[in-house]
Short mmCIF file of C-alpha atoms in Angstrom, two decimals:
data_model
loop_
_atom_site.label_atom_id
_atom_site.label_comp_id
_atom_site.label_asym_id
_atom_site.label_seq_id
_atom_site.Cartn_x
_atom_site.Cartn_y
_atom_site.Cartn_z
CA UNK A 1 -26.93 -29.55 61.92
CA UNK A 2 -25.79 -26.67 64.14
CA UNK A 3 -22.34 -27.06 62.59
CA UNK A 4 -23.91 -26.91 59.13
CA UNK A 5 -25.84 -23.75 60.08
CA UNK A 6 -22.60 -22.13 61.30
CA UNK A 7 -20.94 -23.00 58.00
CA UNK A 8 -23.88 -21.53 56.07
CA UNK A 9 -23.48 -18.26 57.95
CA UNK A 10 -20.06 -17.78 56.33
CA UNK A 11 -21.90 -17.04 53.08
CA UNK A 12 -23.91 -14.12 54.45
CA UNK A 13 -23.60 -11.15 52.14
CA UNK A 14 -22.07 -13.15 49.29
CA UNK A 15 -24.77 -15.55 48.03
CA UNK A 16 -27.73 -13.32 47.09
CA UNK A 17 -30.10 -14.02 45.41
CA UNK A 18 -29.29 -17.59 46.45
CA UNK A 19 -29.83 -18.80 50.02
CA UNK A 20 -27.09 -19.44 52.55
CA UNK A 21 -26.51 -23.18 52.84
CA UNK A 22 -24.11 -25.28 54.89
CA UNK A 23 -23.43 -29.02 54.75
CA UNK A 24 -21.55 -31.59 56.83
CA UNK A 25 -20.69 -35.20 55.93
CA UNK A 26 -20.54 -37.63 58.87
CA UNK A 27 -19.30 -41.22 58.81
CA UNK A 28 -18.92 -43.60 61.76
CA UNK A 29 -19.64 -40.75 64.17
CA UNK A 30 -16.92 -38.52 62.74
CA UNK A 31 -17.13 -35.40 60.58
CA UNK A 32 -15.31 -36.16 57.32
CA UNK A 33 -16.47 -33.28 55.10
CA UNK A 34 -17.56 -29.67 55.45
CA UNK A 35 -18.83 -27.15 52.93
CA UNK A 36 -20.94 -24.08 52.38
CA UNK A 37 -22.25 -22.05 49.46
CA UNK A 38 -19.54 -19.41 49.16
CA UNK A 39 -20.87 -17.17 46.39
CA UNK A 40 -23.61 -16.95 43.79
CA UNK A 41 -22.63 -18.97 40.73
CA UNK A 42 -20.26 -21.15 42.75
CA UNK A 43 -20.61 -24.75 43.87
CA UNK A 44 -23.38 -25.50 46.34
CA UNK A 45 -22.74 -26.52 49.93
CA UNK A 46 -23.45 -30.23 49.31
CA UNK A 47 -20.94 -30.38 46.48
CA UNK A 48 -18.23 -28.69 48.55
CA UNK A 49 -18.86 -30.96 51.55
CA UNK A 50 -18.86 -34.17 49.48
CA UNK A 51 -15.70 -33.11 47.65
CA UNK A 52 -14.11 -32.38 51.03
CA UNK A 53 -15.06 -35.87 52.24
CA UNK A 54 -13.75 -37.60 49.13
CA UNK A 55 -14.03 -41.41 49.23
CA UNK A 56 -15.27 -41.20 52.83
CA UNK A 57 -18.62 -39.91 51.52
CA UNK A 58 -19.64 -43.41 50.44
CA UNK A 59 -22.17 -44.78 52.92
CA UNK A 60 -22.07 -41.57 55.00
CA UNK A 61 -24.76 -39.20 56.28
CA UNK A 62 -25.09 -35.71 54.80
CA UNK A 63 -26.46 -32.94 56.99
CA UNK A 64 -27.63 -29.93 54.97
CA UNK A 65 -29.49 -26.78 56.02
CA UNK A 66 -31.72 -26.62 52.93
CA UNK A 67 -33.32 -29.28 50.76
CA UNK A 68 -30.86 -30.28 48.00
CA UNK A 69 -31.77 -28.86 44.61
CA UNK A 70 -33.03 -31.15 41.85
CA UNK A 71 -32.90 -28.66 39.00
CA UNK A 72 -30.20 -27.23 36.78
CA UNK A 73 -29.48 -23.55 37.25
CA UNK A 74 -26.04 -21.99 37.35
CA UNK A 75 -24.85 -25.40 38.61
CA UNK A 76 -25.89 -29.04 38.19
CA UNK A 77 -28.46 -30.61 40.56
CA UNK A 78 -27.08 -31.44 44.00
CA UNK A 79 -29.20 -34.59 44.06
CA UNK A 80 -27.01 -36.01 41.29
CA UNK A 81 -23.88 -35.29 43.31
CA UNK A 82 -25.38 -36.96 46.40
CA UNK A 83 -26.47 -40.06 44.51
CA UNK A 84 -23.17 -40.30 42.67
CA UNK A 85 -21.24 -40.15 45.95
CA UNK A 86 -23.39 -43.03 47.32
CA UNK A 87 -24.51 -41.06 50.37
CA UNK A 88 -26.66 -43.35 52.51
CA UNK A 89 -28.74 -40.84 54.48
CA UNK A 90 -29.57 -37.12 54.18
CA UNK A 91 -30.70 -34.98 57.11
CA UNK A 92 -32.37 -31.71 56.03
CA UNK A 93 -33.17 -28.67 58.17
CA UNK A 94 -35.89 -27.21 55.94
CA UNK A 95 -37.59 -27.85 52.63
CA UNK A 96 -36.92 -25.43 49.79
CA UNK A 97 -39.48 -22.59 50.20
CA UNK A 98 -39.54 -21.90 46.46
CA UNK A 99 -43.04 -23.04 45.40
CA UNK A 100 -41.68 -24.02 41.98
CA UNK A 101 -39.21 -26.60 43.33
CA UNK A 102 -40.34 -27.41 46.90
CA UNK A 103 -40.05 -31.11 47.72
CA UNK A 104 -38.48 -32.08 44.41
CA UNK A 105 -35.03 -32.77 45.80
CA UNK A 106 -36.29 -34.85 48.70
CA UNK A 107 -38.56 -36.90 46.44
CA UNK A 108 -35.73 -37.56 44.01
CA UNK A 109 -33.47 -38.85 46.79
CA UNK A 110 -36.24 -41.02 48.26
CA UNK A 111 -36.80 -42.63 44.87
CA UNK A 112 -33.09 -43.47 44.87
CA UNK A 113 -33.67 -45.23 48.23
CA UNK A 114 -31.70 -42.71 50.27
CA UNK A 115 -33.03 -42.28 53.82
CA UNK A 116 -34.34 -38.76 54.49
CA UNK A 117 -34.91 -36.96 57.78
CA UNK A 118 -36.37 -33.44 57.53
CA UNK A 119 -37.07 -30.63 60.01
CA UNK A 120 -33.93 -30.78 62.17
CA UNK A 121 -33.23 -27.23 63.51
CA UNK A 122 -35.90 -26.03 61.09
CA UNK A 123 -36.64 -22.81 63.02
CA UNK A 124 -33.01 -21.71 63.01
CA UNK A 125 -32.68 -22.52 59.31
CA UNK A 126 -35.77 -20.47 58.42
CA UNK A 127 -34.56 -17.47 60.41
CA UNK A 128 -31.15 -17.68 58.76
CA UNK A 129 -32.73 -17.56 55.30
CA UNK A 130 -35.69 -15.29 56.08
CA UNK A 131 -34.67 -12.99 53.22
CA UNK A 132 -34.58 -15.81 50.66
CA UNK A 133 -37.89 -17.24 51.89
CA UNK A 134 -39.81 -13.99 51.46
CA UNK A 135 -38.30 -13.15 48.10
CA UNK A 136 -38.92 -16.50 46.39
CA UNK A 137 -42.50 -16.50 47.64
CA UNK A 138 -43.43 -12.86 46.91
CA UNK A 139 -40.77 -11.48 44.51
CA UNK A 140 -40.52 -8.50 46.87
CA UNK A 141 -37.58 -7.58 49.10
CA UNK A 142 -37.37 -8.43 52.78
CA UNK A 143 -37.43 -5.00 54.46
CA UNK A 144 -35.52 -4.04 57.61
CA UNK A 145 -35.88 -0.68 59.36
CA UNK A 146 -32.87 0.46 61.36
CA UNK A 147 -32.69 3.52 63.57
CA UNK A 148 -30.50 4.82 66.37
CA UNK A 149 -32.31 6.85 69.01
CA UNK A 150 -31.91 8.38 72.43
CA UNK A 151 -33.83 6.84 75.30
CA UNK A 152 -36.53 9.46 74.77
CA UNK A 153 -36.95 8.44 71.13
CA UNK A 154 -35.01 11.09 69.20
CA UNK A 155 -32.78 10.28 66.22
CA UNK A 156 -31.28 13.78 66.14
CA UNK A 157 -31.24 17.05 68.08
CA UNK A 158 -33.43 19.96 66.96
CA UNK A 159 -30.50 21.22 64.84
CA UNK A 160 -30.39 17.93 62.96
CA UNK A 161 -27.14 16.87 64.65
CA UNK A 162 -27.02 13.07 65.10
CA UNK A 163 -23.32 12.28 65.55
CA UNK A 164 -23.38 10.11 67.41
CA UNK A 165 -26.59 8.78 68.91
CA UNK A 166 -25.21 5.26 69.17
CA UNK A 167 -21.76 3.94 70.04
CA UNK A 168 -19.00 2.47 67.91
CA UNK A 169 -19.99 -1.18 68.52
CA UNK A 170 -23.54 -0.51 67.31
CA UNK A 171 -22.25 1.21 64.19
CA UNK A 172 -19.96 -1.74 63.44
CA UNK A 173 -22.97 -4.08 63.63
CA UNK A 174 -24.93 -1.84 61.23
CA UNK A 175 -22.15 -2.24 58.68
CA UNK A 176 -22.56 -6.01 59.05
CA UNK A 177 -26.25 -5.54 58.20
CA UNK A 178 -25.33 -3.41 55.18
CA UNK A 179 -23.00 -6.18 54.01
CA UNK A 180 -25.83 -8.71 54.28
CA UNK A 181 -28.52 -6.83 52.32
CA UNK A 182 -28.91 -6.01 48.63
CA UNK A 183 -30.13 -2.44 49.04
CA UNK A 184 -30.04 0.49 51.46
CA UNK A 185 -32.62 3.28 51.30
CA UNK A 186 -32.78 6.82 52.66
CA UNK A 187 -34.75 9.95 51.87
CA UNK A 188 -33.35 13.03 50.15
CA UNK A 189 -33.45 14.99 53.45
CA UNK A 190 -30.97 12.54 54.97
CA UNK A 191 -28.68 12.97 51.96
CA UNK A 192 -28.82 16.76 52.29
CA UNK A 193 -28.27 16.83 56.05
CA UNK A 194 -25.73 14.03 56.52
CA UNK A 195 -24.15 13.58 53.06
CA UNK A 196 -23.76 9.83 53.70
CA UNK A 197 -21.83 7.37 51.53
CA UNK A 198 -24.12 4.41 52.36
CA UNK A 199 -21.27 1.95 51.80
CA UNK A 200 -20.03 -1.00 53.85
CA UNK A 201 -16.94 -0.67 56.00
CA UNK A 202 -15.93 -3.75 57.99
CA UNK A 203 -12.56 -4.00 59.66
CA UNK A 204 -10.50 -6.95 58.48
CA UNK A 205 -12.61 -7.87 55.44
CA UNK A 206 -13.91 -6.53 52.16
CA UNK A 207 -17.63 -6.13 52.60
CA UNK A 208 -20.27 -5.92 49.89
CA UNK A 209 -21.74 -2.48 49.24
CA UNK A 210 -25.54 -2.54 48.94
CA UNK A 211 -27.30 -0.79 46.11
CA UNK A 212 -27.92 2.76 47.33
CA UNK A 213 -31.53 3.93 46.88
CA UNK A 214 -32.37 7.62 47.33
CA UNK A 215 -36.02 8.68 47.53
CA UNK A 216 -36.11 12.05 45.78
CA UNK A 217 -39.59 12.76 44.40
CA UNK A 218 -38.71 16.09 42.75
CA UNK A 219 -35.04 15.23 41.99
CA UNK A 220 -33.48 17.90 44.19
CA UNK A 221 -30.24 16.03 44.94
CA UNK A 222 -27.12 18.17 44.51
CA UNK A 223 -24.86 17.06 41.65
CA UNK A 224 -21.88 17.05 44.05
CA UNK A 225 -23.60 14.89 46.73
CA UNK A 226 -21.15 12.34 48.09
CA UNK A 227 -23.42 9.41 47.23
CA UNK A 228 -23.07 10.33 43.53
CA UNK A 229 -19.26 10.41 43.63
CA UNK A 230 -18.47 6.95 44.96
CA UNK A 231 -16.00 4.41 43.64
CA UNK A 232 -18.16 1.35 44.30
CA UNK A 233 -19.13 -1.85 42.51
CA UNK A 234 -22.79 -1.30 43.40
CA UNK A 235 -25.26 1.10 41.82
CA UNK A 236 -26.87 4.25 43.11
CA UNK A 237 -30.58 4.49 42.27
CA UNK A 238 -32.41 7.80 42.56
CA UNK A 239 -36.16 7.24 42.76
CA UNK A 240 -38.20 10.13 41.37
CA UNK A 241 -41.82 10.96 40.62
CA UNK A 242 -43.34 11.15 37.16
CA UNK A 243 -43.23 14.95 36.82
CA UNK A 244 -39.45 15.42 36.75
CA UNK A 245 -38.28 17.01 33.45
CA UNK A 246 -36.30 14.70 31.17
CA UNK A 247 -33.34 17.08 30.91
CA UNK A 248 -33.02 17.22 34.68
CA UNK A 249 -33.00 13.42 34.90
CA UNK A 250 -30.41 13.26 32.15
CA UNK A 251 -28.06 15.68 33.94
CA UNK A 252 -28.06 13.58 37.10
CA UNK A 253 -27.89 10.34 35.15
CA UNK A 254 -24.59 11.49 33.70
CA UNK A 255 -23.13 11.27 37.20
CA UNK A 256 -23.08 7.47 36.99
CA UNK A 257 -26.37 6.85 38.74
CA UNK A 258 -29.64 5.32 37.56
CA UNK A 259 -32.93 7.21 37.67
CA UNK A 260 -36.05 5.19 38.47
CA UNK A 261 -39.48 6.70 37.95
CA UNK A 262 -42.03 5.56 40.54
CA UNK A 263 -45.65 6.14 41.45
CA UNK A 264 -46.40 9.03 43.78
CA UNK A 265 -49.03 8.87 46.51
CA UNK A 266 -49.96 11.88 48.67
CA UNK A 267 -46.94 13.77 47.34
CA UNK A 268 -44.42 11.06 48.24
CA UNK A 269 -43.01 7.98 46.54
CA UNK A 270 -45.45 5.07 46.87
CA UNK A 271 -43.26 2.63 48.80
CA UNK A 272 -45.59 -0.33 48.38
CA UNK A 273 -45.47 -0.06 44.60
CA UNK A 274 -41.73 0.61 44.73
CA UNK A 275 -41.13 -2.76 46.39
CA UNK A 276 -42.44 -4.49 43.26
CA UNK A 277 -40.03 -2.44 41.14
CA UNK A 278 -37.06 -3.24 43.38
CA UNK A 279 -37.98 -6.92 43.41
CA UNK A 280 -38.06 -6.92 39.62
CA UNK A 281 -34.51 -5.52 39.71
CA UNK A 282 -33.41 -8.52 41.78
CA UNK A 283 -33.11 -6.69 45.10
CA UNK A 284 -34.05 -9.39 47.61
CA UNK A 285 -33.50 -7.36 50.78
CA UNK A 286 -33.64 -3.72 51.76
CA UNK A 287 -32.33 -1.79 54.77
CA UNK A 288 -34.16 1.47 55.47
CA UNK A 289 -31.97 3.87 57.44
CA UNK A 290 -34.12 6.97 57.50
CA UNK A 291 -34.94 9.65 58.13
CA UNK A 292 -38.04 9.97 60.23
CA UNK A 293 -40.44 10.65 57.35
CA UNK A 294 -39.19 7.68 55.33
CA UNK A 295 -39.39 5.35 58.34
CA UNK A 296 -42.94 6.51 59.09
CA UNK A 297 -43.92 6.08 55.43
CA UNK A 298 -42.50 2.54 55.43
CA UNK A 299 -44.58 1.57 58.45
CA UNK A 300 -47.67 3.22 56.98
CA UNK A 301 -47.18 1.35 53.70
CA UNK A 302 -46.90 -1.92 55.65
CA UNK A 303 -43.75 -2.99 53.83
CA UNK A 304 -41.58 -3.57 56.92
CA UNK A 305 -40.68 -7.12 57.95
CA UNK A 306 -38.11 -6.54 60.69
CA UNK A 307 -36.75 -3.77 62.93
CA UNK A 308 -33.38 -3.03 64.48
CA UNK A 309 -33.91 -0.20 66.97
CA UNK A 310 -30.71 0.93 68.73
CA UNK A 311 -31.01 3.03 71.89
CA UNK A 312 -28.03 4.96 73.22
CA UNK A 313 -27.82 5.76 76.96
CA UNK A 314 -28.66 9.44 76.57
CA UNK A 315 -31.69 11.72 76.85
CA UNK A 316 -32.22 14.94 74.91
CA UNK A 317 -34.96 15.97 77.31
CA UNK A 318 -37.01 18.16 74.96
CA UNK A 319 -39.91 17.89 72.55
CA UNK A 320 -38.08 19.58 69.67
CA UNK A 321 -35.65 16.81 68.66
CA UNK A 322 -36.19 14.68 65.56
CA UNK A 323 -38.44 11.68 66.37
CA UNK A 324 -37.96 8.16 64.99
CA UNK A 325 -41.17 8.58 62.98
CA UNK A 326 -42.33 11.95 61.64
CA UNK A 327 -45.89 12.76 60.70
CA UNK A 328 -49.32 11.77 61.90
CA UNK A 329 -49.86 8.50 63.73
CA UNK A 330 -53.01 6.65 64.84
CA UNK A 331 -55.52 8.17 67.26
CA UNK A 332 -55.69 5.14 69.58
CA UNK A 333 -53.01 2.98 71.20
CA UNK A 334 -54.91 -0.13 70.09
CA UNK A 335 -54.01 0.84 66.52
CA UNK A 336 -50.26 0.83 67.20
CA UNK A 337 -48.18 -1.60 65.13
CA UNK A 338 -47.51 -4.78 67.14
CA UNK A 339 -43.97 -6.17 67.20
CA UNK A 340 -43.46 -9.91 67.76
CA UNK A 341 -40.61 -12.35 68.38
CA UNK A 342 -38.52 -9.65 70.00
CA UNK A 343 -35.02 -10.09 71.34
CA UNK A 344 -32.72 -7.62 73.07
CA UNK A 345 -28.97 -7.35 72.49
CA UNK A 346 -26.22 -5.19 73.97
CA UNK A 347 -23.60 -3.41 71.90
CA UNK A 348 -21.27 -1.66 74.31
CA UNK A 349 -23.47 0.73 76.26
CA UNK A 350 -26.27 0.60 73.68
CA UNK A 351 -29.34 -1.63 73.69
CA UNK A 352 -30.72 -3.00 70.41
CA UNK A 353 -34.26 -4.32 70.03
CA UNK A 354 -34.87 -6.73 67.16
CA UNK A 355 -38.39 -7.71 66.25
CA UNK A 356 -40.76 -8.65 63.44
CA UNK A 357 -43.89 -6.99 62.13
#
């Protein structure tokens, strides 16, 4: 199953809105077939593994990281492929979390008298597909907040300078995260100060650019902003309030971007309501990269599922730098947001804390 999970990981960034799935066919103690879901619309992992095994699949055991599908979507049901190949036993890491289909594949195989074992490496499988699990159950994106800060909690100096808080290895990992998510979101202040491209750049491979989402309540983005001039397969969405004049929206829309009108709460885009809109657009996952006001708003709106906080080995040593979160926080420490299931990683000289809210 660990081999199947490693195979599934090869699909990260390419399968959305489908899950990552890996499969291994074993016969007489020997691996005879391997496969994974390579891209949305393509063959599923079970099909690829069984095809790889060929005639050796007959009487073999199939290990698969997600319950085989029993419905027709872009492809035929995997249960039919398994039964047709005369697989004898199927070992599943986790049941399909989609409430509309959960258990259907396993039941179909049991009725065909195929032995089923479920729950092997279930925790690892659920973590691998945490994005898919949330989206199919809520129709809202899985939200990750990323920031890079000094050891004293500043994401930029008082001048706004932030190049570079973190090191090259950390920045390379962030591009891996961008490749893996459907959308990346920043506020208009970040666009004005940093003029980012918000694309994916991974050495040695062609990464997937996420949909770029700019929070711009009053539509103040400059027509020549770099994010509006990109040659990219993904869209740029500018999220505005309901009081922006139609002619102003039209002038920016001509730059090859899409304008989305959203609810406004306390003078800012209502991020909780926006998540429903993004989910309806098929955005299953979202990386929030800042700045401090947007990060604080995301925590306040309780939309965050996961954090990646990078800390570089440096200290600004003043109270006038830009904090990770801007604005008013709670009065009491007992009201702080708890972070669970934390792990710590090193990227060069930087330390990264991953955790869940």
